[in-house]
């Protein structure tokens, strides 16, 4: 990121969303912004590094940014695409966690369990979020405390965007759960469907139809895997529900890291091996594997008017989605 920031002709505007203390230092949360400056333009937000040990999420985003920035030098079709859509990249949401090699942030809080939202019904022990100790993973923070600075910065960013834009997608890149790459959408706190479920079903159909050979992504609500307290994207989605102009689909890419461990069990002895591909060829494969999905999300967002369910048909789409997923 620093290398890009030094460039005089960086094809992006850079904002510092927030900064977090780490010893004597202050580490910034950078947001790189490119594409349309029209306030109501549709927006894609790419985020990564919410969990400090999941370095691959940040690397996937940096690698994709590299592709986009380099194409800007020569690819006229990209310039014409970016007239219709704005891209926001926050590659590293939890810089202290990544520096210290911890899942949590500098205060020992898991940013994915920190939002003020309680799960309905039982959650898995510890994994679903706990308030016992910051020395145990999945710590939610003290009850009643304000949200951590990193989570609050993301909420603020989405709030600003959805207030003007008619269509917004966010993709938050994680790793460490399952044998398969999964694309999750809300909710995590309840097994009930979220309001934009019909639109989500339409996006899934569009992707399946356009890229049938990318069938390795399992696309489903997070609650089908497990429910949690304090999910950041549940909270961001619900907080912005009545403040926004149009559709907002918060997606999480959960890269199936158990597959990398299965193929190379020795990496269990590497501190970060449970969450990241270790062998160079596999690392490179993961970096390129998700570029098609990210490119698809940009194109689907730029042309959302051509596939998003018409308000008249919304109920029918919701019905189909509920039949399929619930
Ligand atoms: Zn994660």
Coordinates of C-alpha atoms and ligand atoms in Angstrom, one line a residue:
X1 CA 0.0 0.0 0.0
X2 CA 2.9 2.4 0.8
X3 CA 4.4 1.7 -2.6
X4 CA 1.2 2.7 -4.3
X5 CA 0.8 5.8 -2.0
X6 CA 4.2 7.0 -3.2
X7 CA 3.1 7.1 -6.8
X8 CA 2.3 10.5 -8.1
X9 CA -0.1 9.2 -10.7
X10 CA -2.0 6.6 -8.6
X11 CA -5.3 6.0 -10.4
X12 CA -7.2 6.2 -7.1
X13 CA -8.2 8.6 -4.4
X14 CA -7.0 7.6 -1.0
X15 CA -8.8 8.3 2.3
X16 CA -7.8 7.4 5.8
X17 CA -10.9 6.0 7.4
X18 CA -9.4 5.8 10.9
X19 CA -6.2 5.0 12.7
X20 CA -5.4 2.6 15.5
X21 CA -2.6 2.8 18.0
X22 CA 0.0 0.1 18.1
X23 CA 2.6 0.9 20.8
X24 CA 4.2 4.2 19.8
X25 CA 2.8 4.0 16.3
X26 CA -0.5 4.8 14.7
X27 CA -1.6 2.5 11.9
X28 CA -4.0 3.9 9.3
X29 CA -7.1 2.2 7.7
X30 CA -6.7 3.2 4.1
X31 CA -9.5 3.2 1.6
X32 CA -8.5 3.4 -2.1
X33 CA -11.3 4.8 -4.2
X34 CA -11.6 4.8 -8.0
X35 CA -14.3 5.0 -10.7
X36 CA -17.4 7.2 -10.9
X37 CA -17.5 10.3 -8.6
X38 CA -21.3 10.7 -9.0
X39 CA -22.8 10.4 -5.5
X40 CA -25.6 8.1 -6.8
X41 CA -23.3 5.7 -8.8
X42 CA -23.5 2.1 -7.8
X43 CA -20.6 1.0 -5.6
X44 CA -18.6 -2.2 -4.8
X45 CA -16.7 -2.2 -1.6
X46 CA -13.9 -4.8 -1.2
X47 CA -12.6 -5.3 2.4
X48 CA -10.0 -7.7 3.9
X49 CA -7.8 -8.3 6.9
X50 CA -10.7 -8.0 9.5
X51 CA -9.0 -11.0 11.2
X52 CA -5.3 -10.4 11.5
X53 CA -4.3 -14.0 11.0
X54 CA -6.2 -14.2 7.7
X55 CA -3.5 -12.5 5.6
X56 CA -4.7 -14.1 2.4
X57 CA -7.8 -12.0 2.4
X58 CA -5.8 -8.8 2.3
X59 CA -3.5 -10.3 -0.3
X60 CA -6.4 -11.3 -2.6
X61 CA -7.6 -7.7 -2.5
X62 CA -4.1 -6.2 -3.1
X63 CA -3.6 -8.6 -6.0
X64 CA -6.9 -7.6 -7.6
X65 CA -6.1 -3.9 -7.0
X66 CA -2.8 -4.4 -8.8
X67 CA -4.7 -5.9 -11.8
X68 CA -7.2 -3.0 -11.9
X69 CA -4.6 -0.2 -11.4
X70 CA -2.3 -1.7 -14.1
X71 CA -5.2 -2.1 -16.6
X72 CA -5.9 1.6 -16.2
X73 CA -2.8 2.3 -18.1
X74 CA -4.0 0.7 -21.3
X75 CA -7.5 -0.8 -21.0
X76 CA -10.1 1.7 -22.5
X77 CA -13.0 -0.6 -21.8
X78 CA -12.1 -0.5 -18.1
X79 CA -12.3 3.3 -18.1
X80 CA -15.7 3.2 -19.8
X81 CA -16.8 0.6 -17.2
X82 CA -15.6 2.8 -14.3
X83 CA -17.7 5.7 -15.6
X84 CA -20.8 3.7 -14.3
X85 CA -19.5 2.3 -11.0
X86 CA -17.3 3.3 -8.0
X87 CA -14.9 0.9 -6.4
X88 CA -13.7 1.2 -2.8
X89 CA -10.9 -1.0 -1.5
X90 CA -10.1 -1.4 2.2
X91 CA -7.5 -4.1 2.0
X92 CA -6.5 -4.1 5.7
X93 CA -9.2 -3.4 8.3
X94 CA -7.2 -4.7 11.3
X95 CA -3.6 -3.6 10.8
X96 CA -2.6 -4.2 14.5
X97 CA -3.9 -7.8 14.3
X98 CA -2.0 -8.5 11.1
X99 CA 1.2 -7.0 12.6
X100 CA 0.8 -9.0 15.8
X101 CA -0.5 -12.1 14.0
X102 CA -3.7 -12.3 16.0
X103 CA -7.3 -12.8 14.9
X104 CA -8.5 -10.0 17.2
X105 CA -7.5 -6.3 17.0
X106 CA -5.1 -4.6 19.4
X107 CA -7.6 -4.6 22.2
X108 CA -8.1 -8.4 21.9
X109 CA -11.6 -7.9 20.4
X110 CA -12.8 -10.0 17.5
X111 CA -14.2 -7.4 15.0
X112 CA -16.6 -10.0 13.6
X113 CA -18.2 -10.5 17.1
X114 CA -18.1 -6.9 18.3
X115 CA -21.3 -5.3 16.9
X116 CA -24.1 -4.7 19.4
X117 CA -26.4 -7.4 18.1
X118 CA -27.5 -10.6 20.0
X119 CA -28.1 -13.9 18.2
X120 CA -31.6 -15.4 18.4
X121 CA -31.4 -18.8 20.0
X122 CA -28.3 -20.8 20.9
X123 CA -24.9 -20.1 19.3
X124 CA -21.9 -22.5 19.2
X125 CA -19.9 -22.3 22.4
X126 CA -17.0 -19.7 22.2
X127 CA -17.1 -19.6 18.3
X128 CA -20.5 -17.8 18.5
X129 CA -18.9 -14.9 20.5
X130 CA -18.0 -14.7 24.2
X131 CA -17.5 -12.0 26.8
X132 CA -15.4 -14.1 29.3
X133 CA -11.9 -13.0 28.3
X134 CA -9.9 -11.2 25.6
X135 CA -7.3 -14.0 25.8
X136 CA -9.8 -16.5 24.3
X137 CA -10.7 -16.1 20.6
X138 CA -14.1 -14.7 19.5
X139 CA -14.1 -12.1 22.3
X140 CA -16.9 -9.6 21.8
X141 CA -15.6 -6.8 24.0
X142 CA -17.3 -5.5 27.1
X143 CA -21.1 -5.2 27.1
X144 CA -22.1 -1.6 26.5
X145 CA -18.8 -0.3 25.3
X146 CA -18.8 1.5 21.9
X147 CA -17.8 -0.5 18.9
X148 CA -14.1 -0.8 18.2
X149 CA -12.7 1.9 16.0
X150 CA -12.1 -0.5 13.0
X151 CA -15.7 -1.7 13.0
X152 CA -17.1 1.8 13.5
X153 CA -15.0 3.0 10.5
X154 CA -16.5 0.3 8.2
X155 CA -20.1 1.1 9.4
X156 CA -19.5 4.8 8.7
X157 CA -18.1 4.1 5.3
X158 CA -21.1 2.0 4.3
X159 CA -23.6 4.5 5.8
X160 CA -22.1 7.2 3.7
X161 CA -22.2 5.2 0.5
X162 CA -25.7 3.7 0.8
X163 CA -27.2 7.1 1.6
X164 CA -26.8 8.2 -2.0
X165 CA -26.2 5.1 -4.1
X166 CA -29.0 3.0 -5.5
X167 CA -27.0 -0.3 -5.5
X168 CA -24.2 -1.4 -3.3
X169 CA -22.4 -4.7 -2.9
X170 CA -19.6 -5.3 -0.3
X171 CA -17.3 -8.3 -0.3
X172 CA -15.3 -9.0 2.8
X173 CA -12.5 -11.6 2.3
X174 CA -11.9 -14.2 5.1
X175 CA -10.3 -17.6 5.3
X176 CA -10.3 -20.5 7.8
X177 CA -13.6 -22.3 7.7
X178 CA -14.5 -25.4 5.6
X179 CA -13.2 -27.4 2.7
X180 CA -14.9 -25.2 0.1
X181 CA -14.9 -21.5 -0.9
X182 CA -18.2 -20.0 0.3
X183 CA -20.0 -16.8 -0.3
X184 CA -22.1 -15.9 2.7
X185 CA -24.7 -13.3 3.1
X186 CA -26.8 -12.2 6.1
X187 CA -27.9 -13.1 8.6
X188 CA -25.5 -14.6 11.1
X189 CA -27.7 -13.8 14.1
X190 CA -30.8 -15.5 13.0
X191 CA -31.8 -18.3 10.6
X192 CA -34.5 -16.0 9.2
X193 CA -34.0 -14.4 5.7
X194 CA -32.8 -10.8 5.3
X195 CA -34.8 -8.2 3.4
X196 CA -32.8 -8.3 0.1
X197 CA -33.1 -12.1 -0.2
X198 CA -34.9 -11.9 -3.6
X199 CA -32.1 -9.6 -5.0
X200 CA -29.5 -12.0 -3.6
X201 CA -31.2 -14.9 -5.3
X202 CA -31.2 -13.0 -8.6
X203 CA -27.4 -12.2 -8.2
X204 CA -26.7 -15.9 -7.5
X205 CA -28.7 -16.9 -10.6
X206 CA -26.8 -14.3 -12.7
X207 CA -23.4 -15.6 -11.5
X208 CA -24.3 -19.3 -12.0
X209 CA -25.7 -18.6 -15.5
X210 CA -22.7 -16.4 -16.5
X211 CA -19.9 -18.5 -14.9
X212 CA -21.2 -22.1 -14.7
X213 CA -17.7 -23.4 -14.4
X214 CA -17.2 -21.5 -11.1
X215 CA -19.5 -23.9 -9.4
X216 CA -17.0 -24.3 -6.5
X217 CA -18.5 -21.4 -4.7
X218 CA -21.2 -22.4 -2.2
X219 CA -23.5 -19.4 -2.0
X220 CA -25.8 -19.4 1.1
X221 CA -26.8 -17.5 4.3
X222 CA -24.2 -17.6 7.0
X223 CA -26.7 -18.9 9.5
X224 CA -26.8 -22.2 7.5
X225 CA -23.2 -22.8 8.8
X226 CA -23.4 -21.3 12.3
X227 CA -25.1 -18.4 14.1
X228 CA -23.1 -15.8 16.0
X229 CA -23.5 -12.8 18.3
X230 CA -22.2 -9.4 17.1
X231 CA -21.7 -10.0 13.4
X232 CA -20.4 -6.8 11.8
X233 CA -22.2 -7.2 8.5
X234 CA -25.5 -8.1 10.1
X235 CA -25.2 -4.9 12.1
X236 CA -24.1 -2.7 9.2
X237 CA -26.9 -4.1 7.0
X238 CA -29.6 -3.5 9.7
X239 CA -28.3 -0.1 10.7
X240 CA -28.5 1.1 7.1
X241 CA -31.8 -0.5 6.2
X242 CA -33.9 2.6 6.6
X243 CA -31.2 5.1 5.6
X244 CA -30.5 3.9 2.1
X245 CA -31.7 4.7 -1.4
X246 CA -31.7 1.2 -2.8
X247 CA -30.3 -2.3 -2.6
X248 CA -27.4 -3.3 -0.4
X249 CA -25.9 -6.8 -0.5
X250 CA -23.2 -7.5 2.1
X251 CA -21.2 -10.6 1.0
X252 CA -18.5 -12.4 2.8
X253 CA -16.0 -14.6 0.9
X254 CA -14.9 -17.4 3.2
X255 CA -12.0 -19.1 1.6
X256 CA -11.9 -22.8 2.5
X257 CA -8.5 -23.1 4.1
X258 CA -9.1 -26.7 5.4
X259 CA -8.5 -27.7 1.8
X260 CA -5.0 -26.2 1.8
X261 CA -4.2 -27.9 5.1
X262 CA -5.5 -31.3 3.8
X263 CA -3.2 -31.1 0.8
X264 CA -0.3 -30.0 2.9
X265 CA -0.7 -31.1 6.5
X266 CA 2.7 -29.9 7.5
X267 CA 1.5 -26.3 7.4
X268 CA -0.3 -27.0 10.6
X269 CA 3.1 -26.4 12.2
X270 CA 3.2 -22.9 10.8
X271 CA 1.5 -20.4 13.0
X272 CA -0.5 -18.9 10.2
X273 CA -0.8 -22.2 8.2
X274 CA -4.4 -22.9 9.3
X275 CA -5.6 -19.7 7.7
X276 CA -3.3 -19.2 4.7
X277 CA -1.9 -21.1 1.8
X278 CA 1.8 -21.7 2.5
X279 CA 3.2 -23.3 -0.6
X280 CA 4.1 -20.7 -3.3
X281 CA 2.1 -22.4 -6.1
X282 CA -1.0 -22.7 -4.0
X283 CA -0.7 -19.1 -2.8
X284 CA -0.6 -17.9 -6.4
X285 CA -3.5 -20.1 -7.3
X286 CA -5.6 -18.6 -4.5
X287 CA -4.7 -15.0 -5.6
X288 CA -5.9 -15.6 -9.1
X289 CA -8.9 -17.9 -8.2
X290 CA -11.2 -15.1 -7.0
X291 CA -10.5 -12.5 -9.7
X292 CA -13.4 -13.7 -11.8
X293 CA -15.8 -13.3 -8.9
X294 CA -14.6 -9.8 -8.1
X295 CA -14.7 -8.7 -11.7
X296 CA -18.2 -10.2 -12.0
X297 CA -19.4 -8.2 -9.0
X298 CA -18.1 -5.0 -10.5
X299 CA -19.9 -5.7 -13.8
X300 CA -23.1 -6.8 -12.1
X301 CA -23.0 -3.7 -10.0
X302 CA -22.4 -1.3 -13.0
X303 CA -25.3 -2.9 -14.9
X304 CA -27.6 -3.7 -12.0
X305 CA -30.6 -2.2 -13.8
X306 CA -30.4 -5.0 -16.3
X307 CA -30.9 -7.9 -13.9
X308 CA -32.2 -6.6 -10.5
X309 CA -35.8 -7.8 -9.9
X310 CA -38.4 -5.1 -10.7
X311 CA -40.2 -4.0 -7.6
X312 CA -43.4 -5.5 -9.0
X313 CA -41.7 -9.0 -9.1
X314 CA -40.0 -8.6 -5.8
X315 CA -42.3 -10.8 -3.8
X316 CA -42.0 -13.6 -6.3
X317 CA -38.2 -13.5 -6.1
X318 CA -38.3 -13.5 -2.3
X319 CA -40.6 -16.5 -2.5
X320 CA -38.2 -18.4 -4.8
X321 CA -35.2 -17.5 -2.6
X322 CA -36.9 -18.7 0.6
X323 CA -37.9 -22.0 -1.2
X324 CA -34.3 -22.5 -2.2
X325 CA -32.4 -21.6 0.9
X326 CA -34.8 -21.8 3.8
Ligands
LIG1 ZN1 -12.2 -14.2 9.3

